[in-house]
Amino acid sequence: AQSVAQPEDQVNVAEGNPLTVKCTYSVSGNPYLFWYVQYPNRGLQFLLKYITGDNLVKGSYGFEAEFNKSQTSFHLKKPSALVSDSALYFCAVRDIGGYNFNKFYFGSGTKLNVKP
Amino acid sequence: DVKVTQSSRYLVKRTGEKVFLECVQDMDHENMFWYRQDPGLGLRLIYFSYDVKMKEKGDIPEGYSVSREKKERFSLILESASTNQTSMYLCASTPPDRYIGNTIYFGEGSWLTVV
């Protein structure tokens, strides 16, 4: 079965510093990986995805993510954090196998706190 | 832009009540989902539907049922609400399966409190 793990419940970073939110995955077959952001009392919004190709993918709001097949990781990064980046971040993997095609599996979420 | 609308954002219901959570999407998506979000547990799939009148159980279907009479509408039903169903419920949809890079689109969520 597909799964993702986000090992950190919370990440604290100062504004202007680089940030990393970690995600590791377990899949059978090729991974199709996504990052989403959730602001308080809102639904999840798509940030970026890795399907194939370049291991470094760029997304919305200056975020990027690095796919590492050998370490089965897909960490979310941003070179310079903003206070407005403070939110809950979810990593997800899409299942494309047979019966479970189109199901998305989400990590437990990481709360990012960016302090001024 | 894709819009997934959950008509009730905040609800308070009593134990034993029947509860309906409604979700409508405006992009003709085949696939629709209901997730439950709890702190520390992430999103857990309750039910999904890949076509009108078709439904499949997700990971935590117990205590829930769903209805999809029209393509754009997917309803979650709590037959007899219990306090352990107090949670944030998220509806989502995805386009047809043809492109594996399709993302999943979420509604704003429905906060349900069962007292």
Short mmCIF file of C-alpha atoms in Angstrom, two decimals:
data_model
loop_
_atom_site.label_atom_id
_atom_site.label_comp_id
_atom_site.label_asym_id
_atom_site.label_seq_id
_atom_site.Cartn_x
_atom_site.Cartn_y
_atom_site.Cartn_z
CA ALA A 1 0.00 0.00 0.00
CA GLN A 2 1.07 3.56 -0.57
CA SER A 3 1.92 5.77 2.36
CA VAL A 4 3.70 8.95 3.28
CA ALA A 5 5.30 10.01 6.53
CA GLN A 6 5.96 13.49 7.83
CA PRO A 7 8.35 13.00 10.74
CA GLU A 8 7.98 16.48 12.20
CA ASP A 9 4.75 17.69 13.78
CA GLN A 10 6.07 21.23 13.81
CA VAL A 11 8.86 23.23 12.20
CA ASN A 12 9.95 26.61 13.53
CA VAL A 13 11.97 29.00 11.42
CA ALA A 14 12.81 32.69 11.49
CA GLU A 15 11.59 34.94 8.71
CA GLY A 16 14.15 35.21 5.96
CA ASN A 17 15.77 31.88 6.74
CA PRO A 18 15.46 28.83 4.50
CA LEU A 19 12.88 26.25 5.46
CA THR A 20 12.52 22.52 4.91
CA VAL A 21 9.48 20.38 5.63
CA LYS A 22 10.27 16.69 5.40
CA CYS A 23 8.34 13.91 3.71
CA THR A 24 9.21 10.29 3.04
CA TYR A 25 7.13 7.89 1.03
CA SER A 26 6.53 4.22 0.46
CA VAL A 27 5.03 3.13 -2.82
CA SER A 28 4.89 0.17 -5.09
CA GLY A 29 5.78 1.37 -8.53
CA ASN A 30 6.47 4.93 -9.60
CA PRO A 31 5.70 7.62 -7.05
CA TYR A 32 3.36 10.50 -7.85
CA LEU A 33 3.90 13.00 -5.07
CA PHE A 34 2.17 16.20 -4.06
CA TRP A 35 2.40 18.97 -1.49
CA TYR A 36 -0.58 20.90 -0.16
CA VAL A 37 -0.95 23.81 2.23
CA GLN A 38 -3.81 24.47 4.62
CA TYR A 39 -4.47 27.82 6.25
CA PRO A 40 -6.62 27.96 9.40
CA ASN A 41 -10.21 26.89 8.87
CA ARG A 42 -9.68 26.39 5.15
CA GLY A 43 -9.40 23.46 2.76
CA LEU A 44 -6.15 22.22 1.31
CA GLN A 45 -4.54 24.07 -1.58
CA PHE A 46 -2.22 22.52 -4.14
CA LEU A 47 1.42 23.69 -4.02
CA LEU A 48 3.37 21.43 -6.34
CA LYS A 49 3.77 17.91 -7.65
CA TYR A 50 6.33 15.43 -8.89
CA ILE A 51 5.26 13.08 -11.66
CA THR A 52 8.41 12.54 -13.67
CA GLY A 53 11.44 14.40 -14.95
CA ASP A 54 13.57 16.90 -13.06
CA ASN A 55 14.05 16.01 -9.40
CA LEU A 56 13.63 19.63 -8.34
CA VAL A 57 10.09 20.84 -8.90
CA LYS A 58 8.90 24.40 -8.42
CA GLY A 59 5.49 25.39 -7.23
CA SER A 60 3.35 28.18 -5.92
CA TYR A 61 4.44 30.98 -3.56
CA GLY A 62 8.16 30.32 -4.13
CA PHE A 63 8.10 26.78 -2.80
CA GLU A 64 10.04 23.94 -4.35
CA ALA A 65 10.51 20.28 -3.55
CA GLU A 66 13.30 17.84 -4.14
CA PHE A 67 12.53 14.29 -5.15
CA ASN A 68 15.15 11.78 -4.01
CA LYS A 69 14.45 8.26 -5.17
CA SER A 70 17.27 6.57 -3.25
CA GLN A 71 16.14 8.12 0.03
CA THR A 72 12.43 7.88 -0.88
CA SER A 73 11.99 11.48 0.14
CA PHE A 74 10.17 14.51 -1.21
CA HIS A 75 11.11 17.42 1.03
CA LEU A 76 9.46 20.80 0.65
CA LYS A 77 11.77 23.80 0.64
CA LYS A 78 11.81 27.55 0.37
CA PRO A 79 14.96 29.70 0.26
CA SER A 80 13.55 32.52 2.37
CA ALA A 81 10.57 32.03 4.68
CA LEU A 82 7.80 34.58 5.16
CA VAL A 83 5.55 34.99 8.17
CA SER A 84 2.63 34.42 5.81
CA ASP A 85 3.99 30.91 5.07
CA SER A 86 2.87 29.84 8.54
CA ALA A 87 0.34 27.08 7.92
CA LEU A 88 -0.18 23.33 7.95
CA TYR A 89 1.57 21.42 5.17
CA PHE A 90 0.61 18.01 3.87
CA CYS A 91 2.55 15.63 1.71
CA ALA A 92 0.52 13.18 -0.40
CA VAL A 93 1.03 10.29 -2.77
CA ARG A 94 -1.37 9.29 -5.46
CA ASP A 95 -2.16 5.63 -5.94
CA ILE A 96 -2.38 4.70 -9.59
CA GLY A 97 -2.63 0.96 -9.17
CA GLY A 98 -5.73 -0.84 -10.34
CA TYR A 99 -8.65 -0.70 -7.97
CA ASN A 100 -7.21 2.14 -5.91
CA PHE A 101 -6.54 4.31 -8.89
CA ASN A 102 -7.01 7.95 -8.09
CA LYS A 103 -6.85 7.66 -4.32
CA PHE A 104 -4.62 10.12 -2.54
CA TYR A 105 -2.86 9.19 0.71
CA PHE A 106 -1.86 12.02 3.00
CA GLY A 107 0.74 12.41 5.69
CA SER A 108 -0.18 13.57 9.17
CA GLY A 109 0.77 17.16 8.43
CA THR A 110 3.52 19.51 9.60
CA LYS A 111 2.77 22.83 11.18
CA LEU A 112 5.16 25.51 9.97
CA ASN A 113 5.70 28.48 12.24
CA VAL A 114 7.63 31.40 10.79
CA LYS A 115 8.58 33.97 13.39
CA PRO A 116 9.25 37.62 12.55
CA ASP B 1 -11.00 27.76 -11.39
CA VAL B 2 -12.33 24.56 -9.93
CA LYS B 3 -14.76 25.15 -7.13
CA VAL B 4 -15.74 22.56 -4.53
CA THR B 5 -18.42 23.94 -2.27
CA GLN B 6 -19.38 22.59 1.12
CA SER B 7 -22.59 24.31 2.04
CA SER B 8 -22.29 23.97 5.81
CA ARG B 9 -19.09 25.31 7.34
CA TYR B 10 -19.99 24.93 11.01
CA LEU B 11 -22.54 22.59 12.51
CA VAL B 12 -23.46 21.57 16.03
CA LYS B 13 -25.56 18.42 16.34
CA ARG B 14 -26.79 16.26 19.15
CA THR B 15 -25.82 12.66 19.74
CA GLY B 16 -28.09 10.36 17.79
CA GLU B 17 -29.12 12.92 15.20
CA LYS B 18 -28.91 12.16 11.49
CA VAL B 19 -26.48 14.55 9.84
CA PHE B 20 -26.09 15.43 6.17
CA LEU B 21 -22.97 17.11 4.81
CA GLU B 22 -23.37 18.35 1.27
CA CYS B 23 -20.70 18.92 -1.34
CA VAL B 24 -20.98 20.27 -4.87
CA GLN B 25 -18.27 20.63 -7.52
CA ASP B 26 -18.60 22.66 -10.67
CA MET B 27 -16.03 21.05 -12.98
CA ASP B 28 -17.75 17.87 -14.09
CA HIS B 29 -15.30 15.71 -12.16
CA GLU B 30 -15.95 12.00 -12.11
CA ASN B 31 -14.26 11.32 -8.78
CA MET B 32 -15.36 12.72 -5.45
CA PHE B 33 -14.11 12.04 -1.94
CA TRP B 34 -14.93 12.59 1.70
CA TYR B 35 -12.06 12.89 4.16
CA ARG B 36 -11.98 13.41 7.86
CA GLN B 37 -9.21 15.55 9.39
CA ASP B 38 -8.12 15.18 12.99
CA PRO B 39 -5.02 16.66 14.68
CA GLY B 40 -2.04 14.35 14.42
CA LEU B 41 -3.87 11.91 12.17
CA GLY B 42 -3.85 13.87 8.94
CA LEU B 43 -6.58 13.18 6.42
CA ARG B 44 -8.33 9.85 6.46
CA LEU B 45 -10.52 8.72 3.59
CA ILE B 46 -14.09 7.87 4.53
CA TYR B 47 -15.71 7.16 1.16
CA PHE B 48 -15.13 7.94 -2.47
CA SER B 49 -17.20 7.80 -5.61
CA TYR B 50 -16.00 7.40 -9.19
CA ASP B 51 -19.36 7.81 -10.89
CA VAL B 52 -22.99 8.60 -10.24
CA LYS B 53 -24.54 6.06 -7.86
CA MET B 54 -21.15 4.38 -7.43
CA LYS B 55 -19.36 4.43 -4.11
CA GLU B 56 -16.45 2.69 -2.46
CA LYS B 57 -15.43 2.50 1.16
CA GLY B 58 -12.30 4.26 2.21
CA ASP B 59 -10.21 3.57 5.28
CA ILE B 60 -12.73 4.59 7.96
CA PRO B 61 -16.28 4.08 6.63
CA GLU B 62 -17.84 2.87 9.88
CA GLY B 63 -20.67 5.11 11.03
CA TYR B 64 -20.93 6.88 7.68
CA SER B 65 -22.74 6.46 4.40
CA VAL B 66 -22.75 8.47 1.20
CA SER B 67 -25.02 9.35 -1.66
CA ARG B 68 -24.24 10.42 -5.21
CA GLU B 69 -27.41 10.88 -7.22
CA LYS B 70 -25.96 13.54 -9.50
CA LYS B 71 -22.45 13.89 -10.85
CA GLU B 72 -21.80 17.25 -9.21
CA ARG B 73 -23.09 16.38 -5.75
CA PHE B 74 -21.68 14.01 -3.13
CA SER B 75 -23.30 13.80 0.28
CA LEU B 76 -21.90 12.37 3.49
CA ILE B 77 -24.44 10.99 5.95
CA LEU B 78 -23.97 10.26 9.62
CA GLU B 79 -26.89 7.99 10.40
CA SER B 80 -26.64 8.49 14.15
CA ALA B 81 -24.06 11.05 15.14
CA SER B 82 -21.73 10.29 18.02
CA THR B 83 -19.29 12.47 19.89
CA ASN B 84 -16.30 10.67 18.36
CA GLN B 85 -17.43 11.97 14.99
CA THR B 86 -16.68 15.52 16.03
CA SER B 87 -14.17 16.55 13.41
CA MET B 88 -13.38 18.58 10.31
CA TYR B 89 -14.81 17.00 7.16
CA LEU B 90 -13.30 17.75 3.79
CA CYS B 91 -14.87 17.06 0.43
CA ALA B 92 -12.67 16.78 -2.65
CA SER B 93 -12.84 15.97 -6.33
CA THR B 94 -10.50 15.02 -9.15
CA PRO B 95 -10.77 15.11 -12.94
CA PRO B 96 -10.94 11.92 -14.99
CA ASP B 97 -8.21 9.36 -14.60
CA ARG B 98 -6.61 9.98 -17.96
CA TYR B 99 -3.85 12.18 -16.59
CA ILE B 100 -2.02 10.86 -13.56
CA GLY B 101 -0.70 14.31 -12.75
CA ASN B 102 -4.15 15.61 -11.89
CA THR B 103 -4.30 17.09 -8.46
CA ILE B 104 -7.14 16.80 -5.99
CA TYR B 105 -9.32 19.82 -5.28
CA PHE B 106 -10.71 20.46 -1.84
CA GLY B 107 -13.64 22.32 -0.40
CA GLU B 108 -13.26 24.69 2.53
CA GLY B 109 -14.27 22.06 5.06
CA SER B 110 -17.17 21.48 7.42
CA TRP B 111 -16.57 21.65 11.14
CA LEU B 112 -18.94 19.27 12.89
CA THR B 113 -19.37 19.23 16.65
CA VAL B 114 -21.51 16.49 18.17
CA VAL B 115 -22.66 17.18 21.71
#
